[in-house]
Coordinates of C-alpha atoms in Angstrom, one line a residue:
X1 CA 4.4 -4.2 12.3
X2 CA 1.5 -4.4 9.9
X3 CA 1.0 -8.1 10.7
X4 CA 0.9 -7.4 14.5
X5 CA -1.7 -4.7 14.0
X6 CA -3.7 -7.0 11.8
X7 CA -3.7 -9.7 14.4
X8 CA -4.7 -7.2 17.1
X9 CA -7.9 -6.4 15.2
X10 CA -10.9 -7.8 17.1
X11 CA -13.4 -8.7 14.4
X12 CA -13.8 -9.6 10.7
X13 CA -15.0 -6.0 9.9
X14 CA -11.8 -4.5 11.3
X15 CA -9.5 -7.1 9.6
X16 CA -11.4 -6.5 6.3
X17 CA -11.1 -2.8 6.6
X18 CA -7.4 -2.9 7.5
X19 CA -6.7 -5.2 4.6
X20 CA -8.6 -2.9 2.2
X21 CA -6.7 0.1 3.5
X22 CA -3.2 -1.5 3.2
X23 CA -3.8 -3.0 -0.2
X24 CA -5.8 -0.2 -1.9
X25 CA -3.9 2.9 -0.7
X26 CA -7.3 4.6 -0.4
X27 CA -7.7 7.5 2.0
X28 CA -9.5 6.8 5.2
X29 CA -12.7 8.7 4.4
X30 CA -12.8 7.4 0.8
X31 CA -12.8 3.8 2.0
X32 CA -15.4 4.4 4.7
X33 CA -17.8 5.8 2.0
X34 CA -17.8 2.6 0.0
X35 CA -21.3 1.2 -0.6
X36 CA -22.6 -2.2 -1.8
X37 CA -22.7 -0.8 -5.4
X38 CA -19.1 0.2 -5.1
X39 CA -17.6 -3.3 -4.8
X40 CA -16.1 -4.8 -7.9
X41 CA -15.9 -8.4 -7.0
X42 CA -14.3 -9.6 -10.3
X43 CA -11.3 -7.2 -10.4
X44 CA -11.2 -7.1 -7.2
X45 CA -11.5 -3.4 -6.4
X46 CA -13.6 -0.7 -4.7
X47 CA -15.0 2.4 -6.3
X48 CA -14.3 5.4 -4.1
X49 CA -15.1 9.1 -4.4
X50 CA -11.6 10.5 -4.9
X51 CA -10.6 13.4 -2.6
X52 CA -8.8 15.2 -5.3
X53 CA -11.1 15.0 -8.3
X54 CA -14.4 14.2 -6.5
X55 CA -14.9 11.5 -9.1
X56 CA -15.9 7.9 -8.6
X57 CA -12.7 5.9 -9.2
X58 CA -11.7 2.3 -9.0
X59 CA -9.0 1.3 -6.5
X60 CA -7.6 -2.2 -6.4
X61 CA -7.7 -4.4 -3.3
X62 CA -6.0 -7.7 -2.8
X63 CA -7.9 -11.0 -3.4
X64 CA -7.4 -11.7 0.4
X65 CA -9.1 -8.3 1.2
X66 CA -11.9 -9.2 -1.1
X67 CA -12.4 -12.5 0.7
X68 CA -12.3 -10.8 4.1
X69 CA -14.9 -8.2 2.8
X70 CA -17.2 -11.1 1.7
X71 CA -16.8 -12.8 5.1
X72 CA -17.7 -9.5 6.8
X73 CA -20.8 -9.0 4.7
X74 CA -21.8 -12.7 5.2
X75 CA -21.6 -12.3 8.9
X76 CA -23.4 -9.0 9.2
X77 CA -25.7 -8.9 6.2
X78 CA -25.5 -6.6 3.3
X79 CA -26.6 -3.0 3.9
X80 CA -29.3 -1.5 1.8
X81 CA -28.4 0.0 -1.5
X82 CA -26.8 3.4 -1.2
X83 CA -25.7 2.8 2.4
X84 CA -22.0 2.5 3.3
X85 CA -20.7 -1.1 3.7
X86 CA -18.8 -0.4 6.9
X87 CA -21.2 -0.3 9.8
X88 CA -21.0 0.0 13.6
X89 CA -21.1 -3.2 15.5
X90 CA -22.9 -2.1 18.7
X91 CA -26.0 0.0 19.3
X92 CA -28.0 1.4 16.5
X93 CA -27.0 0.3 13.0
X94 CA -25.2 3.2 11.3
X95 CA -22.2 3.9 9.1
X96 CA -18.8 3.6 10.7
X97 CA -17.3 7.1 11.0
X98 CA -13.7 8.1 10.6
X99 CA -13.4 8.8 14.4
X100 CA -14.9 5.4 15.3
X101 CA -12.4 3.6 13.0
X102 CA -9.6 5.7 14.4
X103 CA -10.6 4.6 17.9
X104 CA -10.6 0.9 16.7
X105 CA -7.0 1.3 15.5
X106 CA -6.0 3.1 18.7
X107 CA -7.4 0.4 20.9
X108 CA -5.5 -2.3 19.0
X109 CA -2.3 -0.2 19.2
X110 CA -2.6 0.3 23.0
X111 CA -1.9 -3.5 23.3
X112 CA 1.0 -3.2 20.8
X113 CA 2.6 0.0 22.2
X114 CA 2.5 1.6 18.7
X115 CA 1.2 4.9 17.4
X116 CA -0.1 4.4 13.8
X117 CA -2.8 6.6 12.2
X118 CA -5.3 5.6 9.6
X119 CA -3.3 7.7 7.1
X120 CA -0.2 5.7 7.9
X121 CA -2.0 2.7 6.3
X122 CA -2.1 4.6 3.0
X123 CA 1.6 5.3 3.4
X124 CA 2.2 1.6 4.0
X125 CA 0.3 0.7 0.9
X126 CA 2.2 3.3 -1.1
X127 CA 5.6 2.1 0.2
X128 CA 4.8 -1.5 -0.6
X129 CA 3.7 -0.7 -4.1
X130 CA 6.6 1.6 -4.9
X131 CA 9.2 -0.8 -3.5
X132 CA 7.7 -4.1 -4.4
X133 CA 9.5 -4.3 -7.8
X134 CA 6.3 -5.1 -9.7
X135 CA 4.9 -1.6 -10.4
X136 CA 6.5 1.4 -12.1
X137 CA 6.3 4.7 -10.3
X138 CA 3.7 6.0 -12.8
X139 CA 1.5 2.9 -12.1
X140 CA 1.8 3.6 -8.3
X141 CA 0.9 7.2 -9.0
X142 CA -2.2 6.1 -10.8
X143 CA -3.3 3.7 -8.1
X144 CA -2.8 6.3 -5.4
X145 CA -4.4 9.0 -7.6
X146 CA -1.6 11.5 -7.0
X147 CA -1.7 14.6 -9.2
X148 CA 2.1 14.9 -9.2
X149 CA 4.6 12.1 -9.5
X150 CA 6.9 13.9 -7.1
X151 CA 4.4 13.1 -4.3
X152 CA 4.5 9.4 -5.3
X153 CA 8.3 9.3 -5.5
X154 CA 8.8 10.1 -1.8
X155 CA 7.7 6.5 -1.1
X156 CA 10.7 5.1 -3.0
X157 CA 13.4 4.0 -0.5
X158 CA 16.6 2.2 -0.9
X159 CA 17.4 -0.3 1.8
X160 CA 21.1 -0.7 2.8
X161 CA 20.8 -4.5 2.4
X162 CA 19.7 -4.0 -1.2
X163 CA 22.7 -1.7 -1.9
X164 CA 25.1 -4.3 -0.4
X165 CA 23.6 -7.1 -2.5
X166 CA 23.8 -5.0 -5.7
X167 CA 27.4 -4.0 -4.9
X168 CA 28.5 -7.6 -4.2
X169 CA 27.0 -8.7 -7.4
X170 CA 28.8 -5.9 -9.2
X171 CA 32.1 -6.8 -7.5
X172 CA 31.8 -10.5 -8.3
X173 CA 31.4 -10.0 -12.0
X174 CA 34.5 -11.0 -14.0
X175 CA 36.5 -8.0 -15.1
X176 CA 36.3 -7.5 -18.9
X177 CA 39.5 -8.3 -20.7
X178 CA 41.1 -5.2 -22.1
X179 CA 41.8 -5.4 -25.8
X180 CA 43.3 -2.9 -28.2
X181 CA 43.0 -2.6 -31.9
X182 CA 45.7 -4.5 -33.9
X183 CA 48.7 -2.5 -35.0
X184 CA 49.7 -0.9 -31.7
X185 CA 52.8 -2.1 -30.0
X186 CA 52.6 -3.3 -26.4
X187 CA 55.2 -0.8 -25.3
X188 CA 53.1 2.1 -26.7
X189 CA 50.0 0.9 -25.0
X190 CA 51.8 0.5 -21.7
X191 CA 53.2 4.0 -22.0
X192 CA 49.8 5.6 -22.6
X193 CA 47.6 3.4 -20.3
X194 CA 50.0 2.0 -17.8
X195 CA 51.0 -1.6 -17.2

């Protein structure tokens, strides 16, 4: 579903924003507040003002999201220092608001017949991080900036296919040979443990 939504985005700004949302796990308002001084090109990452702590914290973005962000800024020009990076595309130049970005996503979804919200993009990022097999749950908690690990753990899901694969691997392992200490007769062992 994510790939279809990404393809439905109409411009480099929207694709860059969507990529940043899904790879950072940042909240919608946090990401929209990112300014030019908040981009860490080397990591890559973005500094956001965290909703919980109100502190400036670094969140990771994928290298692809970083490239898309650079393309977006190359095509539109870099905003003045202190101004948010994400700008409107039509009319007077101004920061992109939550409601305007929400409408961008809604328009893309009208073509797809889906009903995602901006916050669902954070859930997508959390689910991918928690179930990707590369990060521990405390690491995902740190990236998402959750105060409680129970909040993060709700993103752990077990897929039925994974259960079957694990069970097949278990069933296909050779059974260990049973051995008993020397000195016991075979008749005594059979009487106690069965044939």
